[in-house]
């Protein structure tokens, strides 16, 4: 019997079921992961923020750096041709620049801006909890 | 106060608060009286009272983008910490 188990037996009496000591499902040890691997984990969460990914589509959504988010979508069209698009959202001061293949540039506004901001908030909350095991900070409007 | 209030009714896009000094005081009084509402709501109410409707949406969007930028900065900080072990 290990020292840990003996100690637990003294403290809680029953050590038959120690499952509560395990990390919750979905959380993994990220301490030895590279930036690429961490971003992949984040993107697993990010891609779900905009509803179900259609069958045959590949979607990625992640925060690349301190001011950039990336949306990547890939799928085959009706002719079987592979179609992919990458959209970069870049925060510039109090605006968000949307840069797409082409290149096409525009500043987000209206519902599109609102939706992106809401998505990033959700991304932050879920990534902090499920990738990094941290409680997200609550940010209120009045703190601005 | 030793400084003279800035006399300008023009909103200044580069500043978070677009009131002259006298109006800032009015704004704070209104805010205190609206403790149950958010600061943004209080700001809107004061902006309406001064006829600054045109800046209302701008102020809200500005603050939300800044908030979200902070979240991205926080995620990156945590990510860098994890990468460093």
XYZ file of C-alpha atoms in Angstrom:
229
model
C 0.000 0.000 0.000
C 1.437 3.332 -1.019
C 2.030 6.148 1.413
C -0.549 8.226 -0.444
C -3.157 5.500 -0.125
C -2.411 5.001 3.563
C -2.766 8.722 4.149
C -6.043 8.825 2.275
C -7.318 5.822 4.214
C -6.621 7.670 7.441
C -8.279 10.823 6.160
C -11.339 9.556 4.314
C -11.639 5.936 5.366
C -12.459 4.438 1.984
C -9.856 4.329 -0.777
C -11.555 1.809 -3.041
C -12.749 4.501 -5.404
C -10.199 7.226 -6.066
C -11.712 8.380 -9.320
C -12.388 11.810 -7.865
C -8.649 12.425 -7.825
C -8.397 12.091 -11.582
C -8.560 15.074 -13.886
C -12.019 15.617 -15.360
C -12.579 14.180 -18.821
C -11.602 16.529 -21.577
C -8.818 18.093 -19.605
C -5.360 16.924 -20.397
C -1.899 17.759 -19.191
C -0.863 20.566 -21.508
C 2.414 21.322 -19.802
C 4.544 19.543 -22.392
C 2.671 20.602 -25.506
C 4.034 22.810 -28.247
C 2.303 26.002 -29.343
C 0.979 24.215 -32.405
C -0.495 21.426 -30.290
C -2.055 23.914 -27.889
C -3.611 25.836 -30.753
C -4.993 22.588 -32.159
C -6.615 21.859 -28.803
C -8.043 25.363 -28.722
C -9.355 24.990 -32.237
C -11.217 21.808 -31.307
C -13.267 24.068 -29.065
C -13.291 27.037 -31.427
C -14.729 25.119 -34.354
C -17.822 24.219 -32.329
C -18.741 27.786 -31.444
C -20.580 28.452 -34.681
C -22.864 25.451 -34.677
C -22.372 21.957 -36.029
C -19.716 21.553 -38.699
C -21.469 20.288 -41.867
C -20.581 16.766 -42.979
C -17.522 16.792 -45.185
C -16.389 20.181 -43.939
C -13.232 20.884 -42.027
C -13.392 23.953 -39.834
C -10.843 25.567 -37.584
C -11.252 28.649 -35.432
C -8.518 29.742 -33.097
C -6.693 32.663 -31.606
C -3.327 32.928 -33.349
C -1.761 35.678 -31.265
C -2.684 38.628 -29.070
C -4.713 40.366 -31.741
C -5.537 37.797 -34.411
C -8.171 35.096 -34.806
C -8.242 32.672 -37.709
C -11.229 30.990 -39.336
C -10.453 28.199 -41.786
C -13.090 26.259 -43.680
C -12.532 23.512 -46.243
C -14.982 21.298 -48.115
C -15.672 19.709 -51.477
C -18.180 21.442 -53.717
C -20.846 19.639 -55.782
C -18.268 18.878 -58.488
C -15.929 17.304 -55.972
C -13.505 20.178 -56.144
C -11.782 21.063 -52.892
C -12.711 24.557 -51.722
C -11.025 26.275 -48.835
C -11.024 29.749 -47.381
C -9.102 31.423 -44.621
C -10.334 34.530 -42.860
C -8.131 36.509 -40.551
C -9.724 38.788 -37.949
C -7.276 41.333 -36.655
C -8.007 43.706 -33.789
C -6.740 47.166 -34.555
C -7.455 49.523 -31.703
C -11.220 49.718 -31.424
C -11.902 48.044 -34.764
C -11.674 44.562 -36.201
C -10.183 44.126 -39.658
C -11.420 41.161 -41.665
C -8.908 39.899 -44.206
C -9.889 37.192 -46.690
C -8.313 35.435 -49.624
C -8.131 37.626 -52.651
C -7.044 39.709 -50.822
C -10.191 41.401 -49.552
C -10.156 43.670 -46.543
C -12.978 45.253 -44.581
C -13.717 46.416 -41.072
C -16.377 44.401 -39.305
C -19.579 46.134 -38.295
C -23.123 45.390 -37.246
C -24.245 41.838 -36.556
C -21.069 40.323 -37.950
C -18.971 42.254 -35.445
C -21.319 41.393 -32.585
C -21.226 37.714 -33.487
C -17.441 37.589 -33.655
C -17.044 39.348 -30.309
C -19.503 36.945 -28.713
C -17.702 33.976 -30.251
C -14.345 35.118 -28.890
C -15.845 35.522 -25.427
C -17.147 31.961 -25.553
C -13.829 30.775 -26.947
C -11.989 32.405 -24.058
C -14.259 30.883 -21.418
C -14.199 27.371 -22.834
C -10.499 27.332 -23.694
C -9.516 28.579 -20.256
C -11.614 25.898 -18.585
C -11.148 22.935 -20.891
C -7.660 23.400 -22.291
C -5.843 25.176 -19.485
C -7.953 24.146 -16.501
C -8.323 27.721 -15.308
C -11.360 29.657 -14.230
C -11.943 32.456 -16.749
C -11.952 35.979 -15.439
C -15.346 37.622 -15.456
C -15.210 40.851 -17.362
C -18.047 43.293 -16.944
C -18.858 46.247 -19.111
C -18.218 48.577 -16.170
C -14.566 47.522 -16.024
C -13.873 49.169 -19.346
C -9.650 72.532 -9.575
C -6.757 74.534 -10.974
C -7.258 73.470 -14.563
C -9.871 75.170 -16.688
C -12.545 72.846 -18.031
C -12.135 71.980 -21.665
C -14.977 73.677 -23.470
C -15.830 71.407 -26.323
C -19.033 69.743 -27.321
C -17.359 67.723 -30.034
C -16.940 64.033 -29.253
C -13.320 62.966 -29.357
C -13.040 59.499 -30.924
C -9.671 58.808 -29.337
C -10.992 59.126 -25.803
C -13.233 56.771 -23.913
C -15.261 59.576 -22.410
C -16.437 62.342 -24.609
C -17.585 64.991 -22.185
C -16.035 68.172 -20.948
C -15.146 68.349 -17.284
C -18.501 69.711 -16.153
C -20.299 66.996 -18.019
C -18.054 64.324 -16.555
C -19.333 65.310 -13.132
C -22.906 65.067 -14.364
C -22.052 61.738 -15.900
C -20.688 60.391 -12.623
C -23.763 61.554 -10.746
C -25.948 59.800 -13.261
C -23.826 56.695 -13.036
C -24.067 56.615 -9.261
C -27.813 56.887 -9.519
C -27.901 53.972 -11.883
C -25.973 51.465 -9.820
C -28.109 48.586 -10.988
C -27.337 49.320 -14.620
C -24.110 48.887 -16.452
C -21.732 51.748 -17.007
C -22.474 51.624 -20.693
C -26.184 52.071 -20.029
C -25.432 55.034 -17.801
C -23.198 56.499 -20.471
C -25.940 56.053 -23.042
C -28.417 57.867 -20.842
C -26.097 60.806 -20.376
C -25.268 60.863 -24.060
C -28.974 61.016 -24.844
C -29.438 63.863 -22.418
C -26.712 65.803 -24.222
C -27.978 64.895 -27.647
C -25.006 62.718 -28.482
C -27.014 59.940 -30.093
C -24.565 59.590 -32.927
C -21.795 58.376 -30.625
C -23.929 55.864 -28.732
C -23.254 52.798 -30.846
C -19.654 53.816 -31.388
C -18.980 53.893 -27.642
C -20.474 50.445 -27.129
C -18.557 48.831 -29.977
C -15.334 50.501 -28.942
C -15.532 49.124 -25.421
C -16.490 45.607 -26.506
C -13.600 45.321 -28.940
C -11.186 46.471 -26.257
C -12.634 43.901 -23.859
C -12.251 41.103 -26.353
C -8.717 42.201 -27.113
C -7.919 41.739 -23.434
C -9.261 38.198 -23.585
C -6.988 37.356 -26.496
C -4.032 38.803 -24.641
C -4.917 36.673 -21.623
C -5.197 33.477 -23.667
C -1.818 34.135 -25.244
C -0.237 34.797 -21.884
C -1.510 31.483 -20.504
C -0.448 29.661 -23.656
C 3.073 31.070 -23.422
C 3.235 30.046 -19.769
C 2.289 26.479 -20.660
C 4.808 26.332 -23.447
C 7.502 27.449 -21.033
C 6.446 24.668 -18.679
